[in-house]
CSV table of C-alpha atoms in Angstrom, one decimal:
chain,number,residue,atom,x,y,z
Z,1,MET,CA,147.1,-134.2,14.8
Z,2,SER,CA,144.2,-136.1,13.3
Z,3,PRO,CA,141.1,-134.7,11.5
Z,4,ASN,CA,138.9,-135.9,14.1
Z,5,GLY,CA,141.3,-134.8,17.0
Z,6,SER,CA,141.3,-131.1,15.5
Z,7,ASP,CA,137.5,-131.2,15.5
Z,8,ARG,CA,137.2,-132.1,18.8
Z,9,SER,CA,139.8,-129.4,20.2
Z,10,SER,CA,138.0,-126.8,18.0
Z,11,ARG,CA,134.9,-127.9,20.3
Z,12,ARG,CA,136.1,-127.1,23.3
Z,13,PRO,CA,136.4,-123.6,23.5
Z,14,MET,CA,132.8,-123.5,22.3
Z,15,ARG,CA,132.0,-125.6,25.4
Z,16,ARG,CA,133.8,-123.5,27.7
Z,17,LYS,CA,131.9,-120.6,26.8
Z,18,LEU,CA,128.5,-122.3,26.9
Z,19,PRO,CA,128.0,-121.5,30.6
Z,20,GLN,CA,128.9,-118.0,30.1
Z,21,VAL,CA,126.5,-117.4,27.4
Z,22,LEU,CA,123.8,-119.1,29.4
Z,23,THR,CA,124.6,-117.0,32.6
Z,24,ALA,CA,124.5,-113.9,30.4
Z,25,GLY,CA,121.0,-114.7,29.2
Z,26,LEU,CA,119.5,-115.3,32.6
Z,27,ILE,CA,120.7,-112.3,33.8
Z,28,LEU,CA,119.5,-110.3,30.9
Z,29,ALA,CA,116.3,-112.1,31.5
Z,30,THR,CA,116.1,-111.6,35.0
Z,31,ALA,CA,117.6,-107.6,35.2
Z,32,THR,CA,114.5,-106.2,33.9
Z,33,GLY,CA,112.8,-105.6,37.4
Z,34,CYS,CA,109.8,-107.3,36.1
Z,35,THR,CA,108.1,-109.9,38.4
Z,36,TYR,CA,106.1,-113.2,37.5
Z,37,LYS,CA,102.8,-111.0,37.7
Z,38,ASP,CA,103.9,-108.6,35.1
Z,39,PHE,CA,105.2,-111.5,32.5
Z,40,PRO,CA,101.6,-112.2,31.2
Z,41,ARG,CA,101.3,-108.6,29.9
Z,42,LEU,CA,104.2,-108.9,27.6
Z,43,GLY,CA,105.7,-105.7,28.8
Z,44,MET,CA,102.7,-103.7,28.6
Z,45,PRO,CA,101.6,-101.5,31.8
Z,46,THR,CA,98.8,-102.6,34.1
Z,47,PRO,CA,95.7,-101.3,32.1
Z,48,VAL,CA,93.6,-98.4,33.6
Z,49,THR,CA,90.4,-98.1,31.4
Z,50,GLU,CA,87.7,-100.3,30.5
Z,51,GLU,CA,89.0,-100.2,26.6
Z,52,ALA,CA,92.4,-101.0,27.6
Z,53,PRO,CA,92.1,-104.8,28.2
Z,54,ARG,CA,90.9,-105.1,24.5
Z,55,ILE,CA,94.2,-103.7,23.4
Z,56,LEU,CA,96.0,-106.0,25.6
Z,57,SER,CA,94.4,-109.1,24.4
Z,58,LEU,CA,95.4,-108.0,20.8
Z,59,TRP,CA,99.1,-107.5,22.0
Z,60,GLN,CA,99.1,-111.0,23.6
Z,61,GLY,CA,97.3,-112.7,20.9
Z,62,SER,CA,99.9,-111.0,18.4
Z,63,TRP,CA,102.9,-112.7,20.4
Z,64,ALA,CA,101.2,-115.9,20.7
Z,65,ALA,CA,100.9,-115.9,16.9
Z,66,ALA,CA,104.7,-114.9,16.5
Z,67,LEU,CA,105.8,-117.4,19.0
Z,68,VAL,CA,104.1,-120.2,17.3
Z,69,THR,CA,105.5,-119.3,13.7
Z,70,GLY,CA,108.8,-118.8,15.5
Z,71,ILE,CA,109.0,-122.2,17.0
Z,72,LEU,CA,107.8,-123.6,13.8
Z,73,VAL,CA,110.8,-122.1,11.5
Z,74,TRP,CA,113.2,-122.6,14.0
Z,75,GLY,CA,112.4,-126.4,14.3
Z,76,LEU,CA,112.3,-126.7,10.7
Z,77,ILE,CA,116.1,-125.1,10.4
Z,78,LEU,CA,117.3,-127.2,13.3
Z,79,TRP,CA,115.6,-130.3,12.1
Z,80,SER,CA,117.1,-129.8,8.6
Z,81,VAL,CA,120.7,-128.9,10.0
Z,82,ILE,CA,120.8,-131.9,12.3
Z,83,PHE,CA,119.2,-134.6,9.7
Z,84,HIS,CA,120.4,-133.1,6.4
Z,85,ARG,CA,124.0,-132.0,7.3
Z,86,ARG,CA,126.7,-133.6,4.8
Z,87,SER,CA,128.1,-136.9,6.2
Z,88,ARG,CA,131.6,-137.2,7.4
Z,89,THR,CA,132.4,-140.2,5.1
Z,90,LYS,CA,130.6,-138.8,2.1
Z,91,VAL,CA,131.4,-135.9,-0.2
Z,92,GLU,CA,129.1,-136.3,-3.1
Z,93,ILE,CA,126.1,-133.6,-3.5
Z,94,PRO,CA,122.7,-135.0,-1.4
Z,95,PRO,CA,119.6,-135.0,-3.7
Z,96,GLN,CA,118.5,-131.7,-4.7
Z,97,THR,CA,114.6,-131.0,-4.6
Z,98,ARG,CA,113.1,-128.5,-7.2
Z,99,TYR,CA,109.7,-127.4,-8.3
Z,100,ASN,CA,107.9,-129.3,-5.4
Z,101,MET,CA,104.5,-127.8,-5.8
Z,102,PRO,CA,102.9,-128.9,-2.3
Z,103,ILE,CA,105.8,-127.2,-0.3
Z,104,GLU,CA,105.8,-124.1,-2.5
Z,105,ALA,CA,101.8,-123.9,-2.3
Z,106,LEU,CA,102.3,-124.4,1.6
Z,107,TYR,CA,104.8,-121.6,2.2
Z,108,THR,CA,102.5,-119.1,0.0
Z,109,VAL,CA,99.2,-119.8,1.6
Z,110,VAL,CA,100.2,-120.2,5.2
Z,111,PRO,CA,101.6,-116.7,5.5
Z,112,LEU,CA,98.5,-115.4,3.9
Z,113,ILE,CA,96.4,-117.0,6.0
Z,114,ILE,CA,98.5,-115.5,9.2
Z,115,VAL,CA,98.4,-112.0,8.0
Z,116,SER,CA,94.6,-112.3,7.4
Z,117,VAL,CA,93.9,-113.4,10.8
Z,118,LEU,CA,96.1,-110.9,12.1
Z,119,PHE,CA,94.2,-108.3,9.8
Z,120,TYR,CA,90.9,-109.6,11.0
Z,121,PHE,CA,91.5,-109.2,14.9
Z,122,THR,CA,93.1,-105.9,14.0
Z,123,ALA,CA,90.7,-104.2,12.3
Z,124,ARG,CA,87.8,-105.8,14.4
Z,125,ASP,CA,89.2,-104.3,17.5
Z,126,GLU,CA,90.3,-100.8,15.7
Z,127,SER,CA,87.0,-100.4,15.0
Z,128,LYS,CA,85.6,-101.0,18.2
Z,129,LEU,CA,88.2,-98.6,20.1
Z,130,LEU,CA,87.5,-95.6,17.7
Z,131,SER,CA,83.6,-95.8,17.8
Z,132,LEU,CA,82.1,-92.7,19.4
Z,133,SER,CA,79.2,-93.0,21.4
Z,134,GLU,CA,76.0,-90.5,20.8
Z,135,LYS,CA,76.7,-88.6,23.7
Z,136,PRO,CA,79.8,-88.7,25.7
Z,137,THR,CA,79.5,-87.8,29.5
Z,138,HIS,CA,82.5,-85.7,29.5
Z,139,THR,CA,84.7,-83.9,26.4
Z,140,VAL,CA,87.9,-82.7,26.5
Z,141,ASN,CA,89.8,-81.0,23.9
Z,142,VAL,CA,93.5,-81.9,23.9
Z,143,VAL,CA,95.5,-79.1,22.4
Z,144,GLY,CA,99.3,-79.9,21.0
Z,145,TYR,CA,101.7,-77.3,20.5
Z,146,GLN,CA,105.4,-76.8,20.7
Z,147,TRP,CA,106.2,-77.7,23.5
Z,148,SER,CA,103.6,-78.8,26.0
Z,149,TRP,CA,99.9,-79.4,26.2
Z,150,GLY,CA,96.5,-77.6,26.9
Z,151,PHE,CA,93.4,-79.1,27.9
Z,152,ASN,CA,89.8,-77.4,27.0
Z,153,TYR,CA,87.2,-78.9,29.4
Z,154,ILE,CA,84.0,-78.4,27.3
Z,155,GLU,CA,81.7,-78.8,30.4
Z,156,ASN,CA,78.7,-77.0,32.0
Z,157,VAL,CA,80.8,-75.8,35.3
Z,158,ASP,CA,78.1,-73.3,36.5
Z,159,GLY,CA,75.1,-75.5,35.7
Z,160,ASN,CA,73.3,-72.7,33.8
Z,161,PRO,CA,72.3,-73.9,30.7
Z,162,SER,CA,71.9,-70.6,28.9
Z,163,THR,CA,75.8,-70.2,29.2
Z,164,GLY,CA,78.1,-71.1,26.5
Z,165,SER,CA,75.1,-71.3,23.8
Z,166,THR,CA,77.1,-70.8,21.0
Z,167,VAL,CA,80.6,-72.3,20.0
Z,168,PRO,CA,83.3,-69.8,20.7
Z,169,LYS,CA,85.9,-69.0,18.2
Z,170,GLU,CA,88.5,-70.6,19.8
Z,171,LEU,CA,87.2,-74.0,19.0
Z,172,ASP,CA,86.8,-73.1,15.3
Z,173,ALA,CA,89.2,-75.8,14.4
Z,174,ILE,CA,86.6,-78.5,15.5
Z,175,PRO,CA,84.4,-80.1,12.9
Z,176,ASN,CA,80.6,-79.6,13.1
Z,177,ARG,CA,79.9,-83.1,13.7
Z,178,PHE,CA,81.7,-82.7,17.4
Z,179,THR,CA,80.5,-79.4,18.2
Z,180,LYS,CA,77.0,-80.3,17.7
Z,181,GLN,CA,77.3,-82.8,20.7
Z,182,PHE,CA,78.7,-80.2,23.2
Z,183,PRO,CA,76.6,-80.3,26.2
Z,184,LYS,CA,74.1,-77.5,26.6
Z,185,GLY,CA,75.5,-74.3,28.6
Z,186,ALA,CA,79.2,-75.3,28.2
Z,187,GLU,CA,81.2,-72.3,29.0
Z,188,GLY,CA,84.1,-74.4,29.7
Z,189,VAL,CA,87.4,-74.1,31.7
Z,190,TYR,CA,90.9,-74.9,30.6
Z,191,ASP,CA,94.6,-75.5,31.7
Z,192,ALA,CA,97.3,-74.5,29.3
Z,193,GLY,CA,100.7,-75.8,30.2
Z,194,VAL,CA,104.4,-74.7,30.0
Z,195,PRO,CA,107.4,-76.2,29.5
Z,196,GLY,CA,109.1,-76.9,32.9
Z,197,GLN,CA,105.7,-77.4,34.8
Z,198,ARG,CA,105.4,-80.1,37.2
Z,199,ASN,CA,102.6,-82.1,38.9
Z,200,PRO,CA,102.6,-80.8,42.7
Z,201,GLN,CA,101.9,-84.2,44.2
Z,202,THR,CA,104.2,-86.2,42.3
Z,203,GLY,CA,106.6,-84.3,40.7
Z,204,ASN,CA,106.5,-85.4,37.4
Z,205,PRO,CA,107.3,-83.0,34.6
Z,206,GLY,CA,104.1,-81.6,32.5
Z,207,PRO,CA,100.8,-80.2,33.2
Z,208,THR,CA,98.1,-82.5,34.5
Z,209,LEU,CA,94.9,-83.7,32.9
Z,210,TRP,CA,92.2,-84.3,35.3
Z,211,LEU,CA,89.7,-87.0,34.5
Z,212,PRO,CA,86.6,-88.8,36.3
Z,213,LYS,CA,86.6,-92.2,37.1
Z,214,GLY,CA,84.1,-94.5,35.7
Z,215,GLU,CA,82.8,-92.1,33.4
Z,216,LYS,CA,83.2,-91.9,29.6
Z,217,VAL,CA,85.2,-89.5,28.3
Z,218,ARG,CA,85.7,-88.3,24.8
Z,219,PHE,CA,89.1,-86.8,23.7
Z,220,ILE,CA,89.1,-84.3,20.7
Z,221,LEU,CA,92.8,-83.8,19.3
Z,222,THR,CA,94.0,-80.9,17.8
Z,223,SER,CA,97.1,-79.2,16.8
Z,224,ARG,CA,98.3,-75.5,16.5
Z,225,ASP,CA,101.6,-76.1,14.6
Z,226,VAL,CA,102.9,-79.3,13.6
Z,227,ILE,CA,101.9,-83.2,14.3
Z,228,HIS,CA,102.1,-84.4,17.8
Z,229,SER,CA,100.8,-87.6,19.2
Z,230,PHE,CA,98.8,-87.8,22.4
Z,231,TRP,CA,99.6,-91.0,24.4
Z,232,VAL,CA,98.7,-92.0,27.8
Z,233,VAL,CA,100.9,-94.9,28.7
Z,234,PRO,CA,98.7,-97.0,30.9
Z,235,PHE,CA,95.7,-96.5,28.6
Z,236,LEU,CA,97.9,-98.5,26.0
Z,237,MET,CA,96.3,-96.4,23.0
Z,238,LYS,CA,97.8,-93.2,21.3
Z,239,GLN,CA,96.3,-91.3,18.6
Z,240,ASP,CA,98.0,-88.4,16.3
Z,241,VAL,CA,97.3,-84.9,16.7
Z,242,ILE,CA,97.3,-83.3,13.5
Z,243,PRO,CA,97.1,-79.9,12.2
Z,244,GLY,CA,94.1,-79.3,10.1
Z,245,HIS,CA,92.7,-82.6,11.1
Z,246,THR,CA,90.7,-83.7,14.0
Z,247,ASN,CA,91.1,-86.8,15.6
Z,248,ALA,CA,88.8,-88.0,18.4
Z,249,PHE,CA,88.7,-91.4,20.7
Z,250,GLU,CA,86.9,-91.9,23.9
Z,251,VAL,CA,87.7,-94.0,27.2
Z,252,THR,CA,86.4,-94.6,30.5
Z,253,PRO,CA,89.1,-94.7,33.2
Z,254,ASN,CA,88.4,-97.4,36.1
Z,255,GLN,CA,91.2,-96.7,38.4
Z,256,GLU,CA,92.0,-93.8,40.5
Z,257,GLY,CA,95.6,-92.4,40.4
Z,258,THR,CA,98.2,-90.2,38.5
Z,259,PHE,CA,99.5,-91.8,35.3
Z,260,LEU,CA,102.2,-90.6,32.8
Z,261,GLY,CA,101.5,-89.3,29.3
Z,262,LYS,CA,104.1,-88.0,26.5
Z,263,CYS,CA,103.7,-87.2,23.1
Z,264,ALA,CA,104.7,-90.0,20.8
Z,265,GLU,CA,105.7,-88.2,17.5
Z,266,LEU,CA,108.9,-86.5,17.0
Z,267,CYS,CA,107.6,-82.9,16.5
Z,268,GLY,CA,110.9,-80.8,16.9
Z,269,VAL,CA,114.0,-80.1,18.9
Z,270,ASP,CA,112.3,-80.0,22.1
Z,271,HIS,CA,110.1,-83.0,21.7
Z,272,SER,CA,111.3,-84.8,25.0
Z,273,ARG,CA,109.8,-81.9,26.8
Z,274,MET,CA,106.1,-82.8,25.9
Z,275,LEU,CA,105.1,-84.7,28.9
Z,276,PHE,CA,102.0,-84.6,30.9
Z,277,ASN,CA,100.1,-86.1,33.7
Z,278,VAL,CA,96.5,-87.8,33.9
Z,279,LYS,CA,95.0,-87.6,37.4
Z,280,VAL,CA,91.9,-90.0,37.6
Z,281,VAL,CA,89.7,-88.8,40.4
Z,282,SER,CA,86.2,-89.2,41.7
Z,283,PRO,CA,83.3,-87.5,39.8
Z,284,GLU,CA,82.9,-85.3,42.7
Z,285,ARG,CA,86.5,-84.4,42.7
Z,286,TYR,CA,86.7,-83.7,39.2
Z,287,GLN,CA,83.9,-81.3,39.2
Z,288,LYS,CA,85.4,-79.4,42.4
Z,289,HIS,CA,88.7,-79.1,40.3
Z,290,LEU,CA,86.6,-77.7,37.2
Z,291,GLU,CA,85.1,-75.1,39.7
Z,292,GLU,CA,88.5,-74.4,40.9
Z,293,LEU,CA,89.9,-73.4,37.4
Z,294,ALA,CA,87.0,-71.2,37.1
Z,295,GLU,CA,87.7,-69.4,40.4
Z,296,LYS,CA,91.2,-68.9,39.2
Z,297,GLY,CA,90.0,-67.3,36.4
Z,298,GLN,CA,90.5,-70.1,33.5
Z,299,SER,CA,87.3,-70.0,32.3
Z,300,GLY,CA,86.7,-70.2,28.3
Z,301,TYR,CA,88.9,-72.1,26.2
Z,302,ILE,CA,92.6,-71.6,24.8
Z,303,PRO,CA,92.7,-71.6,20.8
Z,304,SER,CA,92.0,-75.3,19.9
Z,305,GLY,CA,94.4,-75.1,16.6
Z,306,ILE,CA,94.9,-74.3,12.9
Z,307,ALA,CA,91.7,-73.3,11.3
Z,308,GLN,CA,90.3,-75.8,8.8
Z,309,THR,CA,88.1,-75.0,6.0
Z,310,ASP,CA,84.8,-76.0,5.9
Z,311,PRO,CA,85.2,-78.9,3.3
Z,312,ALA,CA,88.1,-80.3,5.6
Z,313,LYS,CA,86.0,-79.8,8.6
Z,314,ASN,CA,83.2,-81.8,7.4
Z,315,ALA,CA,84.7,-84.2,5.2
Z,316,GLU,CA,83.8,-87.0,7.5
Z,317,THR,CA,80.3,-87.5,7.4
Z,318,ASN,CA,80.1,-90.9,9.3
Z,319,LYS,CA,77.3,-90.9,11.7
Z,320,LEU,CA,78.3,-91.0,15.2
């Protein structure tokens, strides 16, 4: 058989497999259960806070930059494969190009520009997302522990400004820069989760954190044992819960409903059980829930975390 005939016969199996490959790709693309409305979010859930669209925009921009870069790189690869392949009638080595300074400068400068642009937008959005207001409407101390979550609602539940005038010892792990912004008379209520607990309405595993719709909430994150990570999936944001260190961020929920949360840091053998729920309700229903916790005897606070030394507690002096 001639060499040309051999080439044609070797290509036939590839041509037969092409429809199968395309069919498999189509099935893979359509089997995710996503609709055309989900596609613009590129895998992200629907945002349910005022801050989350900023994160979604950064995600979409990063994908757009990656797509443009990928098209350019693959385009150059295919162009070189098609137009610079070895001729069938010639066996000599094609001309070799070395030390092309314009090209070397191009592939050095362009990646630096891409990284710099991505860094700028990331730093800009991170600074905005982690900025804290001078006086948040609500403050919740989220306590991570093996293997569940506790929630200290730092609120003036009874409306008496004289109660809860001092910071209790249970909240000693929280730095002064946060405690000085607690509302007056915040005697507080708490909810401490246990493994195996479930939301009574949805049946989803884990304790339930209640939040008011349309009002800013500050989360103060503390841990009793190891590093955890507080992640409410449709908030599009998570932050580490570190023993001996306090993190904080703020969100304003803008959609009522019950949403899933989980620990996003491998924290030990039962890490997969560290699930929780977030229930966003009206401000009136939120206040009623706090009163219900007080009626059940859950007034005060659970221990917030590992005690910190004074230098560690007050090391960060950024003005809020």
